Amino acid sequence: MSPGYIYYANPAIADLRAFWRVYVSVERIGDALNFWSRGLRAAKRLVGDRFHAKIASMPILYPRRDAIVFYLEDLDEDAVAAFGRVLSGDRAPVSRFTRHIAPGVGIAHEPNAAQAAGSPVSFGQHRASVLAQLLSDEILYAADFDIVAAENLVRNGINPRAIYRNVESMEGGS
């Protein structure tokens, strides 16, 4: 659970294995409820009760690139993108670590917990810590940086060709 968020989860679906995150960037808390209710209805149409979601609950948390997050199971990326486009509307920027699919909406794989130093971390924490290591490596291995960077990303479970995806997606995965 994230501090400052209201979390939606169907108690009958305790075994949800989130694979995708859909991030909705919102400037003002007053706009968030519209995106939230639209997203809940769209998620129920797409996957029934097999999703979780959270919304930032305090005005001080806005603007925020992850004001609303939907957690979905392993679906086709096109279906996830179509779901995300339903949430489009706010022109707020999305994280550069995500795949931008519509104004104010980005998607990404759930970080692989096994790749995240053995403890659950947020998507942003995971990608930012790897990026920080890459910046350090760039200084040490400038001549071979492309090779070192790709190896580091793969070692940390990130697809080097699409950093919003996990490494498992490199060879015909989701």
Coordinates of C-alpha atoms in Angstrom, one line a residue, residues 14-171:
A14 CA -6.5 -11.8 -3.6
D15 CA -4.4 -13.8 -6.1
L16 CA -4.1 -11.0 -8.7
R17 CA -0.7 -11.2 -10.4
A18 CA -0.3 -7.7 -11.8
F19 CA 1.7 -7.6 -15.0
W20 CA 0.8 -4.2 -16.4
R21 CA 0.5 -0.8 -14.8
V22 CA -1.5 2.0 -16.4
Y23 CA -0.5 5.4 -15.1
V24 CA -2.8 8.4 -15.3
S25 CA -1.1 11.7 -14.8
V26 CA -3.5 14.3 -13.3
E27 CA -2.8 18.0 -12.5
R28 CA -5.6 18.6 -9.9
I29 CA -7.4 16.3 -7.4
G30 CA -10.7 17.7 -8.6
D31 CA -10.1 16.1 -12.1
A32 CA -8.9 12.8 -10.6
L33 CA -12.4 11.5 -9.7
N34 CA -13.6 11.7 -13.3
F35 CA -10.6 9.7 -14.5
W36 CA -11.0 7.3 -11.6
S37 CA -14.6 6.5 -12.2
R38 CA -14.1 6.3 -15.9
G39 CA -11.2 3.9 -15.3
L40 CA -13.1 1.7 -12.9
R41 CA -16.0 1.3 -15.3
A42 CA -13.6 0.5 -18.3
A43 CA -11.5 -1.9 -16.2
K44 CA -14.7 -3.8 -15.2
R45 CA -15.7 -4.1 -18.8
L46 CA -12.2 -5.3 -19.9
V47 CA -11.4 -7.7 -17.1
G48 CA -14.3 -8.0 -14.7
D49 CA -13.0 -7.8 -11.2
R50 CA -9.5 -8.9 -12.0
F51 CA -7.7 -5.6 -11.4
H52 CA -6.5 -3.4 -8.7
A53 CA -6.2 0.4 -8.7
K54 CA -5.1 3.3 -6.5
I55 CA -5.7 7.0 -6.5
A56 CA -3.8 9.8 -4.7
S57 CA -6.1 11.0 -2.0
M58 CA -4.7 14.3 -0.9
P59 CA -4.6 17.7 -2.7
I60 CA -1.0 18.1 -1.7
L61 CA 0.0 15.1 -3.8
Y62 CA -1.1 16.9 -7.1
P63 CA 0.1 17.3 -9.8
R64 CA 1.3 13.8 -10.0
R65 CA 2.4 11.5 -12.9
D66 CA 1.0 8.5 -11.0
A67 CA -2.1 10.1 -9.5
I68 CA -4.0 7.0 -10.6
V69 CA -2.6 3.6 -11.3
F70 CA -4.5 0.5 -12.6
Y71 CA -2.9 -2.9 -12.1
L72 CA -3.8 -5.4 -14.8
E73 CA -2.9 -9.0 -15.4
D74 CA -1.0 -10.3 -18.4
L75 CA -3.1 -9.0 -21.3
D76 CA -2.2 -8.2 -24.9
E77 CA -0.4 -4.8 -25.0
D78 CA -2.9 -3.5 -27.5
A79 CA -5.7 -4.2 -25.1
V80 CA -3.9 -2.4 -22.3
A81 CA -3.2 0.5 -24.6
A82 CA -6.9 0.7 -25.6
F83 CA -7.9 0.6 -21.9
G84 CA -5.4 3.4 -21.2
R85 CA -6.8 5.6 -24.0
V86 CA -10.2 5.6 -22.3
L87 CA -8.4 7.5 -19.5
S88 CA -7.0 10.1 -21.8
G89 CA -7.8 13.8 -21.3
D90 CA -5.5 15.6 -18.9
R91 CA -2.4 17.0 -20.8
A92 CA -0.2 16.3 -17.8
P93 CA 3.1 14.8 -18.7
V94 CA 3.8 11.1 -18.1
S95 CA 6.9 9.4 -16.9
R96 CA 9.6 8.9 -19.6
F97 CA 10.0 5.4 -18.2
T98 CA 6.6 4.5 -19.5
R99 CA 5.2 4.0 -23.0
H100 CA 3.1 7.1 -23.7
I101 CA -0.2 5.9 -25.2
A102 CA -2.5 9.0 -24.9
P103 CA -2.4 12.5 -23.4
G104 CA -1.7 12.0 -19.7
V105 CA -1.5 8.2 -19.8
G106 CA 1.5 5.8 -19.8
I107 CA 1.8 2.0 -19.5
A108 CA 4.6 -0.2 -18.2
H109 CA 5.2 -3.7 -17.0
E110 CA 5.0 -4.4 -13.2
P111 CA 8.7 -4.6 -12.1
N112 CA 9.8 -8.2 -11.7
A113 CA 10.2 -8.5 -7.9
A114 CA 12.9 -11.1 -8.3
Q115 CA 14.9 -8.5 -10.3
A116 CA 14.2 -5.7 -7.8
A117 CA 16.8 -6.7 -5.2
G118 CA 14.5 -9.2 -3.6
S119 CA 12.0 -6.6 -2.2
P120 CA 9.1 -5.0 -3.9
V121 CA 9.8 -1.5 -5.2
S122 CA 7.8 0.9 -7.2
F123 CA 8.2 1.0 -11.0
G124 CA 9.8 4.5 -10.8
Q125 CA 12.2 3.5 -8.0
H126 CA 13.3 0.4 -10.0
R127 CA 13.9 2.2 -13.3
A128 CA 15.5 5.2 -11.6
S129 CA 18.0 3.1 -9.6
V130 CA 19.0 1.3 -12.7
L131 CA 19.4 4.6 -14.6
A132 CA 21.6 6.0 -11.7
Q133 CA 23.8 3.0 -12.1
L134 CA 24.0 3.5 -15.8
L135 CA 25.1 7.1 -15.4
S136 CA 27.9 5.9 -13.1
D137 CA 28.8 3.2 -15.6
E138 CA 28.9 5.8 -18.4
I139 CA 31.8 7.6 -16.7
L140 CA 33.7 4.4 -16.1
Y141 CA 33.0 2.6 -19.5
A142 CA 32.5 5.5 -21.9
A143 CA 34.0 3.6 -24.9
D144 CA 31.8 0.6 -24.4
F145 CA 28.8 2.3 -22.8
D146 CA 26.2 0.9 -25.2
I147 CA 27.2 -2.6 -24.5
V148 CA 27.6 -2.1 -20.7
A149 CA 24.2 -0.2 -20.6
A150 CA 22.3 -3.0 -22.4
E151 CA 23.9 -5.7 -20.2
N152 CA 23.0 -3.7 -17.1
L153 CA 19.4 -3.3 -18.2
V154 CA 19.0 -7.0 -19.0
R155 CA 20.7 -7.9 -15.7
N156 CA 18.1 -5.7 -13.9
G157 CA 15.1 -7.2 -15.7
I158 CA 14.6 -4.4 -18.2
N159 CA 14.1 -4.7 -21.9
P160 CA 16.9 -2.4 -23.4
R161 CA 14.8 -1.8 -26.5
A162 CA 11.7 -0.7 -24.5
I163 CA 12.5 0.3 -20.9
Y164 CA 8.8 0.2 -20.0
R165 CA 8.8 -3.5 -20.5
N166 CA 10.6 -6.3 -18.6
V167 CA 13.3 -8.4 -20.2
E168 CA 11.1 -11.4 -20.6
S169 CA 9.3 -9.5 -23.4
M170 CA 12.4 -9.5 -25.6
E171 CA 11.8 -12.9 -27.1

